[in-house]
Amino acid sequence: MQEPKVERTDPPPGDAAQDALDLQAVGYEPVLKRYFGFVESFSASFCAMNFIGVTRMLLYIGLSTGGPAALFSTSVIVVFGVTATAAVLAEICSALPLSGSIYIWASEAAGKRWARLTGFVVAWWACTAWISFTASNSQGPAQYLLSLMVLFGSDIPGGLTPENPNYRYILFAVTLGCLWLALALNYLPPRYFSWTFRFTVGLLFVDLLLSVTWFPVGVSRTYGFRSAQEVFTGRNNTTGFSDAWAWVLSFYYAGYAPVGYDAAGHVSEETRNASTTSARGIFWSGFASAVLALVATIVWLFCIPPDDILATFDAPQPFVQIWAASIGRGGAVVMTVIAVLGLILSTSCAVTASSRLIFAIARDGILPGSRWIAKPSPQGQPRNAVTVILVVSTLLLIISIGSQVAFTSLLSAGATSMSTGQVARLTRPSLYQRVLVDLLVPPAGHSEGVQEQQMEPWAVGSIVLHHWIPVQPVPPGRDVLSSRVSLHGSDLQLCNRHHGWCVNIRDHLLVGHPRGSMAPSGTGGRDEEARPRDIDMRRRLHRSAVNHEMVKAVAFGADRT
């Protein structure tokens, strides 16, 4: 079958030429067009995380597992952990600004002996995470829309509860519509992506502005604020376990909000001056989302009604009733529309980033049907990868018809897969040959040695904690089917079935096909001749735009060296 022609032009002098050279230096042929700058790179991660939408969706979980004090304290801790992790990932991204990002970074960190196996497993974990995000996040706007029925006195037979099959069918239909709308935006011409990113960022800030002004004013005129003592010292444990254990579980709420700041790395092959721009996008988006999630959390804790009123709310998304109680039914409708648009658009931005990740993974021949998935469109866009996300996400949504609890566990499954891949990139188990500080050696061997060593324990500890919380056991029962362990196991089983693909790893540094070309022909992948076998990540870090002053360089600008 004849492959589609991709419009290509010789890169002009300057950043575009350097970007092309950087890509060719690691054996990749540039096939995606570079439309994005810093704003788009930042927006890709910032919108995918949607700090304000996620905190509202998970607030009830946090209140029941630890209470207000636990939510506040864990959110503060997460700010430091996310900042350190984002700085470390920005350093690595500046050395390897590739769309595959996370699995390629993990493969490089593993060294020659384990590179292929590590890259293969992390690639599947990354696919699991981002596709499950797409499916599960699409249910958020559907719950908001169905909650409006409560405000207008409407209902469905059996009530708006997950135990009601009628409700699950309707929720599935509305969720599917939201999912397809978010995915449809990714089939538009590339010039519209920048508009989508910018509009979504603006909408999220409008949501935040109304949440810190209009919402508190309404609360002050109705049921009143909660006291500072209740917010900063109040506890609530409905788990049946100890208070200390319930406090630890609150990290699920705090840690989930800033998940996804590596999205800027996924779009790096479409970003101009990628080694600097993508790195800054990762750092600033992660830092901003963590801080703003803390701000939103404080607002929610002061503004939610007293427990006796809160217990009477039975809508699928209680915030709709909270808005109605504070700013009236009309205000609740306005805030619901803003929240729904924000969630749909942020899901669309996440699909834009994740489709580039899946394209890169397919380019290395890891996925079934890789040759077709990795074919770019005539405009130089990975639309086949978007189609894969559409099909798989739709199939995942079918789970919600049978068990809402099983589908909800996809949230933690995605977070678990994402954090596991980050652990593979940043930690030093016995199978790895380098410690994190070794990966951050600055140019010419010079090292101030302080910031790098301070970042390592925060980054590794934060990621390990985020991985550990979602995989904790849940009470057994007929309706409780957690997909977290099964998704991890499926990925590892695929790796086992493809064991022949993972052998002979001494001959290749990165993941790919065991012989000859490292990717299907025509997909712009690596080949053995284009990339020296013994090229080392440390050498590329010496050319990194983000060097020994890691946070300072990423934040305030480092010239390309």
Short mmCIF file of N, CA and C in Angstrom, two decimals, residues 386-476:
data_model
loop_
_atom_site.label_atom_id
_atom_site.label_comp_id
_atom_site.label_asym_id
_atom_site.label_seq_id
_atom_site.Cartn_x
_atom_site.Cartn_y
_atom_site.Cartn_z
N VAL A 386 -4.86 9.09 17.04
CA VAL A 386 -6.10 9.61 17.62
C VAL A 386 -7.22 8.60 17.46
N THR A 387 -7.28 7.95 16.30
CA THR A 387 -8.30 6.93 16.06
C THR A 387 -8.15 5.76 17.02
N VAL A 388 -6.92 5.37 17.30
CA VAL A 388 -6.68 4.29 18.27
C VAL A 388 -7.23 4.68 19.64
N ILE A 389 -6.96 5.91 20.06
CA ILE A 389 -7.48 6.37 21.35
C ILE A 389 -9.00 6.36 21.35
N LEU A 390 -9.61 6.77 20.26
CA LEU A 390 -11.07 6.78 20.16
C LEU A 390 -11.64 5.38 20.35
N VAL A 391 -11.08 4.40 19.67
CA VAL A 391 -11.61 3.03 19.73
C VAL A 391 -11.41 2.43 21.11
N VAL A 392 -10.20 2.53 21.65
CA VAL A 392 -9.91 1.90 22.94
C VAL A 392 -10.67 2.59 24.06
N SER A 393 -10.75 3.92 24.04
CA SER A 393 -11.48 4.64 25.08
C SER A 393 -12.96 4.29 25.06
N THR A 394 -13.52 4.14 23.88
CA THR A 394 -14.93 3.74 23.78
C THR A 394 -15.15 2.36 24.37
N LEU A 395 -14.24 1.45 24.11
CA LEU A 395 -14.35 0.11 24.69
C LEU A 395 -14.24 0.16 26.20
N LEU A 396 -13.35 1.00 26.72
CA LEU A 396 -13.21 1.11 28.17
C LEU A 396 -14.47 1.67 28.80
N LEU A 397 -15.15 2.58 28.10
CA LEU A 397 -16.37 3.16 28.66
C LEU A 397 -17.47 2.12 28.83
N ILE A 398 -17.44 1.08 28.05
CA ILE A 398 -18.47 0.04 28.17
C ILE A 398 -18.44 -0.59 29.56
N ILE A 399 -17.26 -0.58 30.20
CA ILE A 399 -17.16 -1.14 31.55
C ILE A 399 -18.11 -0.44 32.50
N SER A 400 -18.33 0.86 32.30
CA SER A 400 -19.18 1.62 33.22
C SER A 400 -20.62 1.15 33.21
N ILE A 401 -21.05 0.48 32.14
CA ILE A 401 -22.42 -0.03 32.10
C ILE A 401 -22.59 -1.16 33.11
N GLY A 402 -21.60 -2.01 33.22
CA GLY A 402 -21.71 -3.14 34.14
C GLY A 402 -21.37 -2.80 35.56
N SER A 403 -20.33 -1.98 35.78
CA SER A 403 -19.90 -1.65 37.14
C SER A 403 -19.29 -0.26 37.14
N GLN A 404 -19.96 0.65 37.84
CA GLN A 404 -19.42 2.00 37.94
C GLN A 404 -18.16 2.03 38.79
N VAL A 405 -18.09 1.17 39.80
CA VAL A 405 -16.91 1.11 40.65
C VAL A 405 -15.70 0.65 39.86
N ALA A 406 -15.91 -0.36 39.01
CA ALA A 406 -14.79 -0.85 38.20
C ALA A 406 -14.28 0.23 37.26
N PHE A 407 -15.21 0.97 36.67
CA PHE A 407 -14.78 2.02 35.76
C PHE A 407 -14.06 3.14 36.51
N THR A 408 -14.58 3.49 37.69
CA THR A 408 -13.94 4.55 38.46
C THR A 408 -12.51 4.20 38.82
N SER A 409 -12.24 2.91 39.01
CA SER A 409 -10.88 2.51 39.37
C SER A 409 -9.90 2.77 38.24
N LEU A 410 -10.41 3.04 37.02
CA LEU A 410 -9.51 3.41 35.94
C LEU A 410 -8.75 4.70 36.26
N LEU A 411 -9.34 5.56 37.07
CA LEU A 411 -8.64 6.77 37.48
C LEU A 411 -7.32 6.43 38.15
N SER A 412 -7.40 5.55 39.16
CA SER A 412 -6.18 5.19 39.86
C SER A 412 -5.30 4.29 39.01
N ALA A 413 -5.91 3.53 38.09
CA ALA A 413 -5.09 2.70 37.20
C ALA A 413 -4.21 3.57 36.33
N GLY A 414 -4.79 4.65 35.81
CA GLY A 414 -4.00 5.55 34.99
C GLY A 414 -2.91 6.22 35.79
N ALA A 415 -3.25 6.69 37.00
CA ALA A 415 -2.24 7.34 37.83
C ALA A 415 -1.15 6.36 38.22
N THR A 416 -1.54 5.10 38.49
CA THR A 416 -0.55 4.10 38.87
C THR A 416 0.42 3.83 37.73
N SER A 417 -0.12 3.65 36.52
CA SER A 417 0.75 3.39 35.38
C SER A 417 1.69 4.55 35.11
N MET A 418 1.16 5.77 35.23
CA MET A 418 1.99 6.94 34.98
C MET A 418 3.12 7.04 36.00
N SER A 419 2.78 6.88 37.29
CA SER A 419 3.81 7.02 38.31
C SER A 419 4.81 5.89 38.26
N THR A 420 4.37 4.69 37.87
CA THR A 420 5.30 3.57 37.75
C THR A 420 6.33 3.85 36.67
N GLY A 421 5.88 4.42 35.55
CA GLY A 421 6.83 4.78 34.51
C GLY A 421 7.81 5.83 34.97
N GLN A 422 7.34 6.77 35.81
CA GLN A 422 8.25 7.79 36.32
C GLN A 422 9.24 7.20 37.31
N VAL A 423 8.80 6.22 38.10
CA VAL A 423 9.74 5.54 38.99
C VAL A 423 10.83 4.87 38.18
N ALA A 424 10.44 4.26 37.05
CA ALA A 424 11.43 3.59 36.20
C ALA A 424 12.44 4.58 35.64
N ARG A 425 12.04 5.84 35.52
CA ARG A 425 12.97 6.83 34.97
C ARG A 425 13.88 7.41 36.04
N LEU A 426 13.44 7.44 37.29
CA LEU A 426 14.15 8.25 38.27
C LEU A 426 14.82 7.48 39.39
N THR A 427 14.46 6.23 39.59
CA THR A 427 15.03 5.51 40.71
C THR A 427 16.22 4.69 40.30
N ARG A 428 16.84 4.07 41.30
CA ARG A 428 18.04 3.28 41.02
C ARG A 428 17.91 1.90 41.66
N PRO A 429 17.02 1.04 41.15
CA PRO A 429 17.04 -0.34 41.59
C PRO A 429 18.27 -1.03 41.05
N SER A 430 18.46 -2.28 41.45
CA SER A 430 19.69 -2.96 41.09
C SER A 430 19.85 -3.14 39.60
N LEU A 431 18.75 -3.10 38.83
CA LEU A 431 18.89 -3.34 37.39
C LEU A 431 19.41 -2.11 36.66
N TYR A 432 19.41 -0.94 37.31
CA TYR A 432 19.89 0.26 36.63
C TYR A 432 21.37 0.47 36.87
N GLN A 433 22.00 1.15 35.96
CA GLN A 433 23.44 1.35 36.01
C GLN A 433 23.81 2.77 36.42
N ARG A 434 22.86 3.67 36.55
CA ARG A 434 23.18 5.04 36.89
C ARG A 434 22.23 5.55 37.96
N VAL A 435 22.69 6.42 38.82
CA VAL A 435 21.82 7.11 39.75
C VAL A 435 21.33 8.37 39.08
N LEU A 436 20.32 8.98 39.69
CA LEU A 436 19.74 10.18 39.09
C LEU A 436 20.76 11.30 38.97
N VAL A 437 21.59 11.48 39.99
CA VAL A 437 22.58 12.56 39.94
C VAL A 437 23.52 12.36 38.76
N ASP A 438 23.85 11.12 38.44
CA ASP A 438 24.71 10.85 37.29
C ASP A 438 24.06 11.33 36.00
N LEU A 439 22.73 11.23 35.93
CA LEU A 439 22.04 11.65 34.71
C LEU A 439 22.00 13.16 34.58
N LEU A 440 22.31 13.88 35.65
CA LEU A 440 22.19 15.33 35.65
C LEU A 440 23.55 16.01 35.70
N VAL A 441 24.61 15.33 35.27
CA VAL A 441 25.93 15.94 35.24
C VAL A 441 25.93 17.09 34.26
N PRO A 442 26.33 18.29 34.67
CA PRO A 442 26.28 19.45 33.79
C PRO A 442 27.41 19.48 32.79
N PRO A 443 27.44 20.46 31.90
CA PRO A 443 28.45 20.51 30.85
C PRO A 443 29.87 20.51 31.40
N ALA A 444 30.76 19.90 30.63
CA ALA A 444 32.20 19.88 30.91
C ALA A 444 32.51 19.25 32.26
N GLY A 445 31.57 18.48 32.80
CA GLY A 445 31.82 17.79 34.05
C GLY A 445 31.72 18.67 35.27
N HIS A 446 31.43 19.96 35.10
CA HIS A 446 31.34 20.86 36.25
C HIS A 446 30.02 20.63 36.96
N SER A 447 30.02 20.60 38.26
CA SER A 447 28.80 20.36 39.02
C SER A 447 28.83 21.13 40.31
N GLU A 448 27.76 21.85 40.57
CA GLU A 448 27.63 22.48 41.87
C GLU A 448 27.10 21.45 42.86
N GLY A 449 26.41 20.43 42.38
CA GLY A 449 26.12 19.24 43.16
C GLY A 449 25.07 19.37 44.23
N VAL A 450 24.56 20.57 44.50
CA VAL A 450 23.64 20.75 45.61
C VAL A 450 22.20 20.58 45.16
N GLN A 451 21.80 21.34 44.12
CA GLN A 451 20.41 21.30 43.70
C GLN A 451 20.03 19.92 43.19
N GLU A 452 20.94 19.27 42.44
CA GLU A 452 20.62 17.96 41.91
C GLU A 452 20.37 16.96 43.03
N GLN A 453 21.21 16.97 44.05
CA GLN A 453 21.06 16.02 45.13
C GLN A 453 19.83 16.34 45.97
N GLN A 454 19.46 17.61 46.06
CA GLN A 454 18.27 17.96 46.82
C GLN A 454 17.01 17.55 46.07
N MET A 455 17.03 17.58 44.75
CA MET A 455 15.85 17.23 43.97
C MET A 455 15.59 15.74 43.98
N GLU A 456 16.62 14.93 44.04
CA GLU A 456 16.45 13.49 43.88
C GLU A 456 15.52 12.87 44.92
N PRO A 457 15.74 13.06 46.24
CA PRO A 457 14.84 12.39 47.19
C PRO A 457 13.41 12.88 47.10
N TRP A 458 13.21 14.18 46.83
CA TRP A 458 11.85 14.69 46.68
C TRP A 458 11.16 14.05 45.48
N ALA A 459 11.85 14.00 44.36
CA ALA A 459 11.24 13.46 43.15
C ALA A 459 10.92 11.98 43.30
N VAL A 460 11.90 11.20 43.75
CA VAL A 460 11.69 9.76 43.87
C VAL A 460 10.64 9.45 44.94
N GLY A 461 10.75 10.11 46.10
CA GLY A 461 9.79 9.86 47.17
C GLY A 461 8.38 10.22 46.78
N SER A 462 8.22 11.35 46.09
CA SER A 462 6.89 11.78 45.66
C SER A 462 6.27 10.79 44.70
N ILE A 463 7.04 10.33 43.73
CA ILE A 463 6.50 9.41 42.73
C ILE A 463 6.17 8.06 43.34
N VAL A 464 7.04 7.54 44.20
CA VAL A 464 6.78 6.26 44.84
C VAL A 464 5.50 6.33 45.66
N LEU A 465 5.29 7.43 46.38
CA LEU A 465 4.08 7.59 47.18
C LEU A 465 2.85 7.64 46.29
N HIS A 466 2.93 8.37 45.17
CA HIS A 466 1.78 8.46 44.27
C HIS A 466 1.47 7.11 43.64
N HIS A 467 2.48 6.27 43.47
CA HIS A 467 2.23 4.94 42.93
C HIS A 467 1.64 4.02 43.99
N TRP A 468 2.09 4.16 45.22
CA TRP A 468 1.73 3.22 46.27
C TRP A 468 0.28 3.39 46.71
N ILE A 469 -0.20 4.65 46.79
CA ILE A 469 -1.54 4.90 47.31
C ILE A 469 -2.63 4.23 46.46
N PRO A 470 -2.66 4.40 45.12
CA PRO A 470 -3.78 3.85 44.35
C PRO A 470 -3.85 2.33 44.32
N VAL A 471 -2.75 1.63 44.62
CA VAL A 471 -2.79 0.18 44.52
C VAL A 471 -3.14 -0.48 45.85
N GLN A 472 -3.53 0.31 46.86
CA GLN A 472 -3.90 -0.29 48.13
C GLN A 472 -5.20 -1.06 47.98
N PRO A 473 -5.39 -2.12 48.78
CA PRO A 473 -6.59 -2.96 48.63
C PRO A 473 -7.85 -2.22 49.01
N VAL A 474 -8.95 -2.63 48.39
CA VAL A 474 -10.26 -2.08 48.70
C VAL A 474 -11.10 -3.18 49.32
N PRO A 475 -12.16 -2.83 50.07
CA PRO A 475 -12.99 -3.87 50.67
C PRO A 475 -13.55 -4.80 49.61
N PRO A 476 -13.49 -6.10 49.81
CA PRO A 476 -13.98 -7.04 48.80
C PRO A 476 -15.50 -7.00 48.71
#
